[in-house]
């Protein structure tokens, strides 16, 4: 089974709505990262939240981390069509290895 | 422009052929990586180099071999490709092996017929 896993597998929202992607992981972490991958591009980091942090914001993005339940969430407010992408969480363990989940596909309709 | 560059964008080949992918980063980073992304979007680390030295070598078939001439370049050679090698190969770099943020290139899409 995956060391990191996002859910749901896919989401579809209308422009302007808010959306949340969840992540569960199965390893001790130093940090949890959220990446976004648009079609034809490589992943790009959105937010990095360290194991001693509970929340991090970056513009319309908000990430939370709960190390006791080994879970994280990424919320996007006021979604735009350009937010359409695959969203990954990536867990960084003590040995600096980054393990990605399989991603949540988000479609934002105009 | 500072970024991670990969060539080629696409490559179609037949089973048994040898292929080579190139990656260059102009970010001044010490650490570079190769990932394989399958058709289900799963990203798996294959190799990691720090200052031209191999530091991570996940369980990958022996036909895969990384090559680093300097810390800005990390190439990937696949000797005798097989159908299951069809995937997107992503190169990434980070400031060093401790730094968390990895910067990815656009990927090389390989199709093995």
Coordinates of C-alpha atoms in Angstrom, one line a residue:
Chain A
X1 CA 0.0 0.0 0.0
X2 CA 1.0 3.6 -0.6
X3 CA 3.0 5.5 2.1
X4 CA 1.0 8.6 1.1
X5 CA -2.4 8.7 -0.4
X6 CA -4.8 11.5 -1.4
X7 CA -8.5 11.4 -1.5
X8 CA -10.8 11.8 -3.3
X9 CA -9.4 10.4 -6.5
X10 CA -11.1 13.1 -8.5
X11 CA -13.0 16.3 -7.9
X12 CA -15.0 18.6 -10.1
X13 CA -16.1 22.1 -9.0
X14 CA -17.4 25.3 -10.6
X15 CA -15.2 28.3 -10.7
X16 CA -15.4 30.4 -7.5
X17 CA -16.2 27.4 -5.3
X18 CA -13.9 26.1 -2.6
X19 CA -12.4 22.7 -2.6
X20 CA -10.4 20.5 -0.1
X21 CA -8.1 17.6 -0.9
X22 CA -7.1 15.2 1.9
X23 CA -3.9 13.2 2.4
X24 CA -3.0 10.4 4.7
X25 CA 0.5 9.1 5.2
X26 CA 2.1 6.2 7.0
X27 CA 5.6 7.3 8.0
X28 CA 7.2 9.6 10.5
X29 CA 7.8 12.9 8.7
X30 CA 9.9 16.0 8.9
X31 CA 7.6 17.8 6.5
X32 CA 4.6 17.3 4.3
X33 CA 4.5 19.0 0.9
X34 CA 1.7 19.7 -1.5
X35 CA 2.5 19.8 -5.2
X36 CA 0.4 20.6 -8.2
X37 CA 1.0 19.1 -11.7
X38 CA -0.7 20.7 -14.7
X39 CA -1.1 18.8 -17.9
X40 CA 2.3 18.5 -19.8
X41 CA 4.3 19.9 -16.9
X42 CA 6.3 18.6 -14.0
X43 CA 5.0 19.0 -10.4
X44 CA 5.5 22.4 -8.7
X45 CA 5.5 22.8 -4.9
X46 CA 2.6 24.8 -3.5
X47 CA 3.0 24.6 0.2
X48 CA 5.5 23.0 2.6
X49 CA 4.4 22.4 6.1
X50 CA 6.8 21.1 8.7
X51 CA 6.0 18.5 11.3
X52 CA 5.9 21.1 14.1
X53 CA 3.5 23.3 12.2
X54 CA -0.3 22.9 12.1
X55 CA -1.3 25.2 9.4
X56 CA 0.3 27.1 6.5
X57 CA -1.2 29.6 4.0
X58 CA -0.2 30.7 0.6
X59 CA -2.6 33.1 -1.0
X60 CA -5.8 31.1 -1.8
X61 CA -4.2 27.9 -0.5
X62 CA -4.4 26.6 3.1
X63 CA -2.7 23.4 4.3
X64 CA -3.2 21.7 7.6
X65 CA -1.2 19.0 9.3
X66 CA -2.2 16.6 12.0
X67 CA 0.7 14.4 13.0
X68 CA -1.3 12.4 15.5
X69 CA -3.7 11.1 12.8
X70 CA -1.0 11.3 10.1
X71 CA -3.2 13.4 7.9
X72 CA -3.1 16.7 6.0
X73 CA -5.5 18.7 3.9
X74 CA -5.1 21.3 1.2
X75 CA -7.9 23.8 0.7
X76 CA -8.3 26.1 -2.3
X77 CA -10.7 29.0 -2.0
X78 CA -12.2 30.9 -4.9
X79 CA -11.1 28.3 -7.4
X80 CA -10.1 29.4 -11.0
X81 CA -10.0 27.4 -14.2
X82 CA -6.2 27.5 -14.0
X83 CA -6.4 25.5 -10.8
X84 CA -7.3 22.5 -12.9
X85 CA -4.5 20.0 -12.2
X86 CA -3.5 16.9 -10.3
X87 CA -2.7 17.6 -6.7
X88 CA -0.1 15.5 -4.8
X89 CA 0.9 15.3 -1.2
X90 CA 4.4 14.2 -0.5
X91 CA 5.7 13.0 2.8
X92 CA 9.4 13.6 3.6
X93 CA 10.8 11.1 6.1
X94 CA 13.8 11.3 8.4
X95 CA 16.1 10.1 5.7
X96 CA 15.1 13.0 3.4
X97 CA 13.3 10.7 1.0
X98 CA 10.1 12.2 -0.5
X99 CA 7.2 9.8 -1.1
X100 CA 4.4 11.0 -3.3
X101 CA 0.8 9.9 -3.3
X102 CA -1.1 9.0 -6.5
X103 CA -2.8 12.4 -6.7
X104 CA -6.2 14.0 -6.8
X105 CA -7.4 15.2 -10.2
X106 CA -9.2 18.5 -9.8
X107 CA -11.3 19.9 -12.6
X108 CA -12.5 23.5 -12.3
X109 CA -15.4 24.4 -14.7
X110 CA -16.0 27.9 -15.8
Chain B
X1 CA 16.2 31.7 -17.1
X2 CA 16.8 29.4 -14.1
X3 CA 15.0 26.1 -14.2
X4 CA 15.2 22.4 -14.8
X5 CA 15.4 21.4 -18.5
X6 CA 14.8 18.0 -20.0
X7 CA 15.3 16.6 -23.5
X8 CA 13.7 15.1 -25.4
X9 CA 10.0 15.9 -24.7
X10 CA 8.9 12.7 -26.3
X11 CA 10.5 9.5 -27.4
X12 CA 9.0 6.5 -29.2
X13 CA 11.1 3.4 -29.6
X14 CA 10.9 -0.3 -29.9
X15 CA 11.5 -3.1 -27.4
X16 CA 15.2 -3.8 -27.1
X17 CA 16.5 -0.4 -28.1
X18 CA 18.7 1.8 -26.0
X19 CA 17.5 5.3 -25.0
X20 CA 19.1 8.2 -23.2
X21 CA 17.4 11.2 -21.6
X22 CA 19.1 14.5 -20.6
X23 CA 18.5 16.8 -17.7
X24 CA 20.1 20.1 -16.8
X25 CA 19.4 22.5 -14.0
X26 CA 20.5 26.1 -13.9
X27 CA 19.4 26.7 -10.3
X28 CA 22.8 26.1 -8.8
X29 CA 21.5 23.1 -6.8
X30 CA 23.7 20.3 -5.4
X31 CA 21.2 17.5 -5.6
X32 CA 19.3 16.0 -8.6
X33 CA 16.8 13.2 -8.9
X34 CA 15.1 11.0 -11.5
X35 CA 11.5 9.9 -10.9
X36 CA 9.3 7.6 -13.0
X37 CA 5.6 8.6 -13.3
X38 CA 3.4 5.8 -14.5
X39 CA 0.0 5.9 -16.3
X40 CA -1.8 6.3 -12.9
X41 CA 0.3 9.4 -12.1
X42 CA 2.3 7.6 -9.4
X43 CA 5.7 9.2 -8.9
X44 CA 8.5 6.9 -7.8
X45 CA 12.1 8.0 -7.0
X46 CA 14.6 6.1 -9.1
X47 CA 18.0 7.8 -8.4
X48 CA 19.3 10.7 -6.5
X49 CA 22.7 12.4 -6.9
X50 CA 24.4 14.8 -4.6
X51 CA 27.4 16.7 -6.1
X52 CA 27.9 14.0 -8.7
X53 CA 27.7 11.2 -6.2
X54 CA 25.0 8.6 -6.1
X55 CA 23.2 8.8 -2.8
X56 CA 19.9 7.0 -3.5
X57 CA 19.4 4.1 -5.8
X58 CA 16.0 2.6 -5.4
X59 CA 15.2 -0.9 -6.6
X60 CA 15.2 -0.4 -10.3
X61 CA 16.1 -2.9 -13.1
X62 CA 19.8 -2.9 -14.0
X63 CA 19.0 -1.7 -17.5
X64 CA 18.6 1.8 -16.0
X65 CA 21.8 3.7 -15.3
X66 CA 22.2 7.4 -14.3
X67 CA 25.1 9.4 -15.5
X68 CA 26.3 12.7 -14.0
X69 CA 29.1 14.7 -15.6
X70 CA 28.8 17.6 -13.1
X71 CA 26.3 18.7 -10.5
X72 CA 24.2 20.5 -13.0
X73 CA 23.6 17.5 -15.3
X74 CA 22.0 14.2 -14.6
X75 CA 21.2 11.9 -17.5
X76 CA 19.4 8.6 -17.6
X77 CA 20.2 5.7 -19.9
X78 CA 17.9 2.7 -20.4
X79 CA 19.6 -0.2 -22.1
X80 CA 17.3 -2.5 -23.9
X81 CA 13.9 -1.0 -23.1
X82 CA 10.9 -3.1 -22.3
X83 CA 7.1 -2.2 -22.6
X84 CA 6.8 -1.6 -18.9
X85 CA 9.3 1.3 -19.3
X86 CA 6.7 3.3 -21.0
X87 CA 6.1 6.3 -18.6
X88 CA 7.0 9.9 -18.0
X89 CA 10.5 10.4 -16.6
X90 CA 10.8 13.4 -14.4
X91 CA 14.1 15.1 -13.4
X92 CA 14.2 17.3 -10.3
X93 CA 16.7 19.2 -8.3
X94 CA 17.0 20.6 -4.8
X95 CA 19.4 23.0 -3.1
X96 CA 20.9 20.0 -1.2
X97 CA 19.7 16.7 0.0
X98 CA 18.4 18.2 3.2
X99 CA 16.3 20.9 1.6
X100 CA 12.7 20.0 1.2
X101 CA 11.7 21.7 -2.0
X102 CA 12.3 19.9 -5.2
X103 CA 12.0 21.7 -8.6
X104 CA 10.9 19.5 -11.5
X105 CA 11.5 19.6 -15.2
X106 CA 8.6 19.1 -17.6
X107 CA 9.4 15.4 -18.1
X108 CA 10.3 13.1 -21.0
X109 CA 7.5 10.9 -22.2
X110 CA 8.7 7.5 -23.3
X111 CA 6.5 5.0 -25.4
X112 CA 7.9 1.6 -26.0
X113 CA 6.2 -0.3 -28.8

